[in-house]
Amino acid sequence: MPVSPPPVSFEFPVLIADIGGTNARFAVVEHAGAGHRELGITPTAAHADPIAAIRDTALRGLAHAPRSAIFAIAAPIEGDRVAFTNCPWVFEPKRLIAELGFTDVVVVNDFEAQGLALPGLAAGDVVEIGTGIARSDATKLVVGPGTGLGVGQLVHSRGSWIPVPGEGGHVTFAPSGIREKAIVDLLARDLGRVSAEHVLCGAGLVRLHRAIRTLDGGPLEAIDPAGVTTAALAGEPTAAEVLEIWSTALGRFAGDMALVCLPHGGVHIGGGIPPRVLPFLTDGRFRAAFDDKAPYRDMMAGFSVSVVVHPVPAFVGLAAFAARPDLYAVGLAGRRWRV
């Protein structure tokens, strides 16, 4: 007869962190009913490793040293050394315990934390795109373009929420139409296989801008992702075309991911870019591309889709898990280190 694992609990205070390729954000949950208190944000490039970032940014704001820590990181978690996908850090939980005094360290995928947040997001934390309906007890999907392109699911079963991490952002990008195919042919010269993340992330905005200028015979310019979005919102033609293509492709990709898991609990577009470019996501292109999945167009149109505008949704999810881990069936095998 199978034996049920012991219930999960954490010793407070609990340090929580959302660490992406560009920034590391920290907060603390001081007791089970406290919610979370933010401790600061720091660029990953400003520190040699996660331990330095925690010491310099998080621990200085605490009167009492945290006993437990739950980290959401932008990387697949395998073994005692976790290499980040989009920054040179290596995450080593055993070093955290030895050098910072934690008794319990849990590491989850960053979009697993985004998934954990979905049931706790309030109406003001999202902007709806379209008129679909979300069921409260059904699978939810989150797709998040930022430094990379994250994908996660949250499945509801037998009274628990089950986060399902993945690396869906690295599937092969599927262009549509002559213009997109020409762009992908250009990108493939440098990248070989072109993934969805190569296009639908911050660096992807720059790649699209360069490709469009190349195809049109225009001058290339040094521009960063923020420069592209700022120019697009101001109506500069090349940048505006970049965001039109980007938003349409993001809608198509989110629709593809929705076909995989049928998220009747809602599709959430997270990440750092979407809140900054809402006009391009709400003008109809994104939703039309999302829905265009014959023979399931009617089903797709029925899914609720929204942009997450909460500044750090991962904190909502990690704090909820720290306070009530019994409500979330988070797989901890190989992802929890304890004294």
GROMACS .gro file of C-alpha atoms in nm:
model
  339
    1MET     CA    1   0.000   0.000   0.000
    2PRO     CA    2   0.154   0.337  -0.102
    3VAL     CA    3   0.252   0.568   0.183
    4SER     CA    4   0.153   0.934   0.159
    5PRO     CA    5   0.440   1.181   0.195
    6PRO     CA    6   0.441   1.390   0.514
    7PRO     CA    7   0.271   1.730   0.488
    8VAL     CA    8   0.494   2.015   0.374
    9SER     CA    9   0.551   2.311   0.605
   10PHE     CA   10   0.804   2.591   0.629
   11GLU     CA   11   0.974   2.755   0.923
   12PHE     CA   12   0.925   3.133   0.924
   13PRO     CA   13   1.046   3.387   0.830
   14VAL     CA   14   1.056   3.265   0.467
   15LEU     CA   15   1.267   3.448   0.211
   16ILE     CA   16   1.111   3.437  -0.135
   17ALA     CA   17   1.280   3.542  -0.458
   18ASP     CA   18   1.201   3.577  -0.826
   19ILE     CA   19   1.530   3.555  -1.017
   20GLY     CA   20   1.526   3.602  -1.391
   21GLY     CA   21   1.794   3.655  -1.649
   22THR     CA   22   1.810   4.032  -1.589
   23ASN     CA   23   1.689   4.104  -1.235
   24ALA     CA   24   1.661   3.937  -0.895
   25ARG     CA   25   1.370   4.041  -0.673
   26PHE     CA   26   1.338   3.954  -0.305
   27ALA     CA   27   1.062   3.957  -0.044
   28VAL     CA   28   0.992   3.801   0.295
   29VAL     CA   29   0.691   3.621   0.443
   30GLU     CA   30   0.726   3.675   0.816
   31HIS     CA   31   0.448   3.440   0.927
   32ALA     CA   32   0.170   3.236   0.770
   33GLY     CA   33  -0.088   3.514   0.771
   34ALA     CA   34   0.145   3.799   0.680
   35GLY     CA   35   0.144   3.804   0.301
   36HIS     CA   36   0.477   3.925   0.167
   37ARG     CA   37   0.693   4.234   0.219
   38GLU     CA   38   0.922   4.335  -0.065
   39LEU     CA   39   1.292   4.374   0.011
   40GLY     CA   40   1.431   4.507  -0.314
   41ILE     CA   41   1.536   4.440  -0.670
   42THR     CA   42   1.888   4.420  -0.814
   43PRO     CA   43   2.036   4.347  -1.157
   44THR     CA   44   2.189   4.000  -1.175
   45ALA     CA   45   2.486   4.152  -1.357
   46ALA     CA   46   2.569   4.358  -1.047
   47HIS     CA   47   2.661   4.051  -0.840
   48ALA     CA   48   2.898   3.760  -0.884
   49ASP     CA   49   2.642   3.501  -0.774
   50PRO     CA   50   2.305   3.459  -0.597
   51ILE     CA   51   2.465   3.457  -0.250
   52ALA     CA   52   2.616   3.801  -0.306
   53ALA     CA   53   2.282   3.934  -0.431
   54ILE     CA   54   2.096   3.794  -0.129
   55ARG     CA   55   2.346   3.943   0.116
   56ASP     CA   56   2.356   4.284  -0.050
   57THR     CA   57   1.986   4.324  -0.132
   58ALA     CA   58   1.768   4.101   0.085
   59LEU     CA   59   1.930   4.035   0.421
   60ARG     CA   60   2.007   4.399   0.491
   61GLY     CA   61   1.635   4.473   0.512
   62LEU     CA   62   1.557   4.205   0.773
   63ALA     CA   63   1.557   4.230   1.152
   64HIS     CA   64   1.539   3.850   1.181
   65ALA     CA   65   1.730   3.612   0.957
   66PRO     CA   66   1.502   3.395   0.740
   67ARG     CA   67   1.487   3.028   0.829
   68SER     CA   68   1.347   2.901   0.500
   69ALA     CA   69   1.382   3.016   0.141
   70ILE     CA   70   1.178   2.955  -0.173
   71PHE     CA   71   1.337   3.063  -0.498
   72ALA     CA   72   1.181   3.090  -0.842
   73ILE     CA   73   1.457   3.084  -1.101
   74ALA     CA   74   1.471   3.105  -1.480
   75ALA     CA   75   1.621   2.763  -1.542
   76PRO     CA   76   1.533   2.393  -1.548
   77ILE     CA   77   1.618   2.245  -1.208
   78GLU     CA   78   1.838   1.938  -1.224
   79GLY     CA   79   2.083   1.842  -0.949
   80ASP     CA   80   2.268   2.047  -0.690
   81ARG     CA   81   2.404   2.301  -0.938
   82VAL     CA   82   2.149   2.488  -1.147
   83ALA     CA   83   2.281   2.697  -1.438
   84PHE     CA   84   2.065   2.990  -1.540
   85THR     CA   85   1.945   3.007  -1.900
   86ASN     CA   86   1.997   3.379  -1.963
   87CYS     CA   87   2.266   3.487  -1.714
   88PRO     CA   88   2.601   3.342  -1.597
   89TRP     CA   89   2.491   3.262  -1.240
   90VAL     CA   90   2.496   2.911  -1.099
   91PHE     CA   91   2.251   2.838  -0.818
   92GLU     CA   92   2.380   2.604  -0.544
   93PRO     CA   93   2.127   2.539  -0.263
   94LYS     CA   94   2.378   2.356  -0.043
   95ARG     CA   95   2.601   2.665  -0.044
   96LEU     CA   96   2.301   2.880   0.055
   97ILE     CA   97   2.242   2.657   0.356
   98ALA     CA   98   2.610   2.651   0.452
   99GLU     CA   99   2.682   3.022   0.406
  100LEU     CA  100   2.351   3.194   0.483
  101GLY     CA  101   2.211   2.969   0.756
  102PHE     CA  102   1.889   2.853   0.593
  103THR     CA  103   1.743   2.529   0.726
  104ASP     CA  104   1.519   2.469   0.424
  105VAL     CA  105   1.567   2.572   0.060
  106VAL     CA  106   1.316   2.506  -0.218
  107VAL     CA  107   1.379   2.592  -0.583
  108VAL     CA  108   1.105   2.607  -0.845
  109ASN     CA  109   1.097   2.717  -1.208
  110ASP     CA  110   1.013   3.086  -1.250
  111PHE     CA  111   0.700   3.012  -1.449
  112GLU     CA  112   0.594   2.753  -1.199
  113ALA     CA  113   0.581   3.044  -0.953
  114GLN     CA  114   0.386   3.248  -1.209
  115GLY     CA  115   0.139   2.960  -1.224
  116LEU     CA  116   0.108   2.945  -0.845
  117ALA     CA  117   0.011   3.312  -0.851
  118LEU     CA  118  -0.284   3.277  -1.087
  119PRO     CA  119  -0.558   3.186  -0.834
  120GLY     CA  120  -0.456   3.482  -0.614
  121LEU     CA  121  -0.454   3.757  -0.876
  122ALA     CA  122  -0.719   4.025  -0.824
  123ALA     CA  123  -0.924   4.199  -1.092
  124GLY     CA  124  -0.689   4.497  -1.088
  125ASP     CA  125  -0.389   4.272  -1.151
  126VAL     CA  126  -0.498   4.180  -1.507
  127VAL     CA  127  -0.628   4.343  -1.826
  128GLU     CA  128  -0.871   4.129  -2.023
  129ILE     CA  129  -0.826   4.068  -2.396
  130GLY     CA  130  -1.153   3.955  -2.547
  131THR     CA  131  -1.466   3.819  -2.383
  132GLY     CA  132  -1.391   3.460  -2.285
  133ILE     CA  133  -1.499   3.309  -1.953
  134ALA     CA  134  -1.263   3.153  -1.696
  135ARG     CA  135  -1.374   2.868  -1.468
  136SER     CA  136  -1.237   2.895  -1.114
  137ASP     CA  137  -1.151   2.524  -1.082
  138ALA     CA  138  -0.998   2.456  -1.426
  139THR     CA  139  -0.649   2.448  -1.575
  140LYS     CA  140  -0.478   2.784  -1.615
  141LEU     CA  141  -0.198   2.874  -1.858
  142VAL     CA  142   0.065   3.147  -1.828
  143VAL     CA  143   0.287   3.262  -2.115
  144GLY     CA  144   0.546   3.527  -2.037
  145PRO     CA  145   0.776   3.713  -2.275
  146GLY     CA  146   1.057   3.906  -2.105
  147THR     CA  147   1.429   3.834  -2.104
  148GLY     CA  148   1.323   3.488  -2.225
  149LEU     CA  149   0.987   3.327  -2.302
  150GLY     CA  150   0.836   3.128  -2.019
  151VAL     CA  151   0.541   2.890  -2.022
  152GLY     CA  152   0.367   2.724  -1.727
  153GLN     CA  153   0.042   2.550  -1.641
  154LEU     CA  154  -0.161   2.525  -1.322
  155VAL     CA  155  -0.386   2.219  -1.312
  156HIS     CA  156  -0.671   2.184  -1.059
  157SER     CA  157  -0.736   1.829  -0.939
  158ARG     CA  158  -0.882   1.673  -0.621
  159GLY     CA  159  -0.883   2.003  -0.434
  160SER     CA  160  -0.522   2.094  -0.511
  161TRP     CA  161  -0.347   2.321  -0.756
  162ILE     CA  162  -0.069   2.141  -0.944
  163PRO     CA  163   0.191   2.361  -1.116
  164VAL     CA  164   0.338   2.209  -1.429
  165PRO     CA  165   0.668   2.368  -1.533
  166GLY     CA  166   0.803   2.344  -1.884
  167GLU     CA  167   1.028   2.495  -2.146
  168GLY     CA  168   0.764   2.562  -2.408
  169GLY     CA  169   0.931   2.886  -2.512
  170HIS     CA  170   1.202   2.685  -2.687
  171VAL     CA  171   0.973   2.514  -2.939
  172THR     CA  172   1.047   2.595  -3.303
  173PHE     CA  173   0.898   2.927  -3.413
  174ALA     CA  174   0.625   2.887  -3.676
  175PRO     CA  175   0.613   3.186  -3.914
  176SER     CA  176   0.294   3.277  -4.099
  177GLY     CA  177   0.283   3.469  -4.425
  178ILE     CA  178   0.551   3.586  -4.666
  179ARG     CA  179   0.684   3.868  -4.444
  180GLU     CA  180   0.735   3.650  -4.137
  181LYS     CA  181   0.891   3.371  -4.342
  182ALA     CA  182   1.140   3.615  -4.492
  183ILE     CA  183   1.228   3.741  -4.144
  184VAL     CA  184   1.279   3.389  -4.011
  185ASP     CA  185   1.501   3.303  -4.309
  186LEU     CA  186   1.723   3.599  -4.213
  187LEU     CA  187   1.730   3.500  -3.844
  188ALA     CA  188   1.816   3.142  -3.932
  189ARG     CA  189   2.140   3.254  -4.098
  190ASP     CA  190   2.276   3.342  -3.753
  191LEU     CA  191   2.069   3.120  -3.523
  192GLY     CA  192   2.017   2.799  -3.717
  193ARG     CA  193   1.691   2.669  -3.570
  194VAL     CA  194   1.474   2.967  -3.478
  195SER     CA  195   1.281   2.911  -3.154
  196ALA     CA  196   0.976   3.097  -3.031
  197GLU     CA  197   1.195   3.257  -2.762
  198HIS     CA  198   1.434   3.390  -3.028
  199VAL     CA  199   1.145   3.605  -3.156
  200LEU     CA  200   0.911   3.654  -2.860
  201CYS     CA  201   1.143   3.805  -2.600
  202GLY     CA  202   1.324   4.134  -2.548
  203ALA     CA  203   1.615   4.038  -2.771
  204GLY     CA  204   1.359   3.917  -3.022
  205LEU     CA  205   1.227   4.271  -3.062
  206VAL     CA  206   1.576   4.382  -3.161
  207ARG     CA  207   1.616   4.086  -3.399
  208LEU     CA  208   1.286   4.172  -3.567
  209HIS     CA  209   1.385   4.538  -3.599
  210ARG     CA  210   1.717   4.449  -3.761
  211ALA     CA  211   1.554   4.197  -3.995
  212ILE     CA  212   1.287   4.439  -4.112
  213ARG     CA  213   1.543   4.711  -4.178
  214THR     CA  214   1.755   4.460  -4.372
  215LEU     CA  215   1.461   4.342  -4.583
  216ASP     CA  216   1.354   4.700  -4.658
  217GLY     CA  217   1.708   4.823  -4.730
  218GLY     CA  218   1.698   5.073  -4.447
  219PRO     CA  219   1.988   5.173  -4.220
  220LEU     CA  220   2.061   4.950  -3.924
  221GLU     CA  221   2.080   5.121  -3.587
  222ALA     CA  222   2.193   5.036  -3.237
  223ILE     CA  223   1.869   4.991  -3.042
  224ASP     CA  224   1.766   4.798  -2.734
  225PRO     CA  225   1.427   4.639  -2.653
  226ALA     CA  226   1.308   4.945  -2.458
  227GLY     CA  227   1.404   5.163  -2.754
  228VAL     CA  228   1.196   4.948  -2.987
  229THR     CA  229   0.886   4.960  -2.766
  230THR     CA  230   0.921   5.335  -2.704
  231ALA     CA  231   0.956   5.405  -3.077
  232ALA     CA  232   0.663   5.177  -3.159
  233LEU     CA  233   0.434   5.349  -2.912
  234ALA     CA  234   0.540   5.683  -3.065
  235GLY     CA  235   0.441   5.558  -3.411
  236GLU     CA  236   0.782   5.509  -3.574
  237PRO     CA  237   0.703   5.285  -3.874
  238THR     CA  238   0.969   5.014  -3.840
  239ALA     CA  239   0.923   4.977  -3.465
  240ALA     CA  240   0.545   4.975  -3.503
  241GLU     CA  241   0.570   4.694  -3.758
  242VAL     CA  242   0.796   4.505  -3.515
  243LEU     CA  243   0.530   4.521  -3.243
  244GLU     CA  244   0.251   4.431  -3.484
  245ILE     CA  245   0.438   4.119  -3.597
  246TRP     CA  246   0.549   4.041  -3.241
  247SER     CA  247   0.198   4.071  -3.095
  248THR     CA  248   0.043   3.863  -3.371
  249ALA     CA  249   0.308   3.593  -3.330
  250LEU     CA  250   0.263   3.597  -2.951
  251GLY     CA  251  -0.111   3.544  -2.995
  252ARG     CA  252  -0.048   3.254  -3.231
  253PHE     CA  253   0.206   3.099  -2.991
  254ALA     CA  254  -0.023   3.141  -2.687
  255GLY     CA  255  -0.301   2.976  -2.886
  256ASP     CA  256  -0.072   2.684  -2.969
  257MET     CA  257   0.011   2.640  -2.600
  258ALA     CA  258  -0.359   2.659  -2.514
  259LEU     CA  259  -0.433   2.374  -2.753
  260VAL     CA  260  -0.189   2.159  -2.556
  261CYS     CA  261  -0.356   2.200  -2.214
  262LEU     CA  262  -0.710   2.342  -2.281
  263PRO     CA  263  -0.695   2.617  -2.014
  264HIS     CA  264  -1.061   2.667  -1.930
  265GLY     CA  265  -0.938   2.847  -1.617
  266GLY     CA  266  -0.787   3.122  -1.831
  267VAL     CA  267  -0.481   3.218  -2.030
  268HIS     CA  268  -0.255   3.475  -1.865
  269ILE     CA  269   0.009   3.671  -2.055
  270GLY     CA  270   0.281   3.755  -1.805
  271GLY     CA  271   0.643   3.864  -1.833
  272GLY     CA  272   0.792   4.210  -1.837
  273ILE     CA  273   0.710   4.320  -2.192
  274PRO     CA  274   0.329   4.287  -2.230
  275PRO     CA  275   0.227   4.554  -1.973
  276ARG     CA  276   0.447   4.803  -2.160
  277VAL     CA  277   0.288   4.739  -2.500
  278LEU     CA  278  -0.079   4.695  -2.412
  279PRO     CA  279  -0.206   4.897  -2.712
  280PHE     CA  280  -0.052   4.639  -2.946
  281LEU     CA  281  -0.206   4.350  -2.752
  282THR     CA  282  -0.556   4.495  -2.727
  283ASP     CA  283  -0.600   4.622  -3.085
  284GLY     CA  284  -0.740   4.289  -3.209
  285ARG     CA  285  -0.433   4.134  -3.376
  286PHE     CA  286  -0.326   3.926  -3.077
  287ARG     CA  287  -0.672   3.787  -3.009
  288ALA     CA  288  -0.742   3.714  -3.376
  289ALA     CA  289  -0.421   3.513  -3.401
  290PHE     CA  290  -0.497   3.334  -3.072
  291ASP     CA  291  -0.845   3.232  -3.188
  292ASP     CA  292  -0.741   3.129  -3.542
  293LYS     CA  293  -0.715   2.755  -3.471
  294ALA     CA  294  -0.959   2.583  -3.703
  295PRO     CA  295  -1.141   2.353  -3.641
  296TYR     CA  296  -1.145   2.481  -3.280
  297ARG     CA  297  -1.203   2.852  -3.338
  298ASP     CA  298  -1.520   2.858  -3.126
  299MET     CA  299  -1.347   2.681  -2.836
  300MET     CA  300  -1.052   2.921  -2.854
  301ALA     CA  301  -1.281   3.223  -2.855
  302GLY     CA  302  -1.434   3.092  -2.533
  303PHE     CA  303  -1.106   3.098  -2.341
  304SER     CA  304  -1.048   3.394  -2.112
  305VAL     CA  305  -0.723   3.573  -2.202
  306SER     CA  306  -0.565   3.852  -1.998
  307VAL     CA  307  -0.240   4.042  -1.955
  308VAL     CA  308  -0.093   4.027  -1.605
  309VAL     CA  309  -0.006   4.382  -1.494
  310HIS     CA  310   0.083   4.296  -1.131
  311PRO     CA  311   0.448   4.409  -1.093
  312VAL     CA  312   0.577   4.083  -0.937
  313PRO     CA  313   0.315   3.808  -0.969
  314ALA     CA  314   0.568   3.541  -0.868
  315PHE     CA  315   0.565   3.688  -0.514
  316VAL     CA  316   0.189   3.627  -0.496
  317GLY     CA  317   0.242   3.262  -0.586
  318LEU     CA  318   0.546   3.198  -0.368
  319ALA     CA  319   0.389   3.368  -0.065
  320ALA     CA  320   0.071   3.163  -0.107
  321PHE     CA  321   0.275   2.844  -0.126
  322ALA     CA  322   0.483   2.940   0.179
  323ALA     CA  323   0.171   3.010   0.384
  324ARG     CA  324  -0.048   2.718   0.268
  325PRO     CA  325   0.165   2.454   0.099
  326ASP     CA  326  -0.115   2.202   0.157
  327LEU     CA  327  -0.319   2.373  -0.118
  328TYR     CA  328  -0.052   2.321  -0.382
  329ALA     CA  329   0.078   1.987  -0.506
  330VAL     CA  330   0.428   2.111  -0.580
  331GLY     CA  331   0.672   1.832  -0.660
  332LEU     CA  332   0.971   1.878  -0.431
  333ALA     CA  333   1.178   1.571  -0.516
  334GLY     CA  334   1.522   1.694  -0.618
  335ARG     CA  335   1.416   2.054  -0.556
  336ARG     CA  336   1.423   2.078  -0.176
  337TRP     CA  337   1.735   2.085   0.040
  338ARG     CA  338   1.708   2.068   0.421
  339VAL     CA  339   1.943   2.065   0.718
   0.00000   0.00000   0.00000
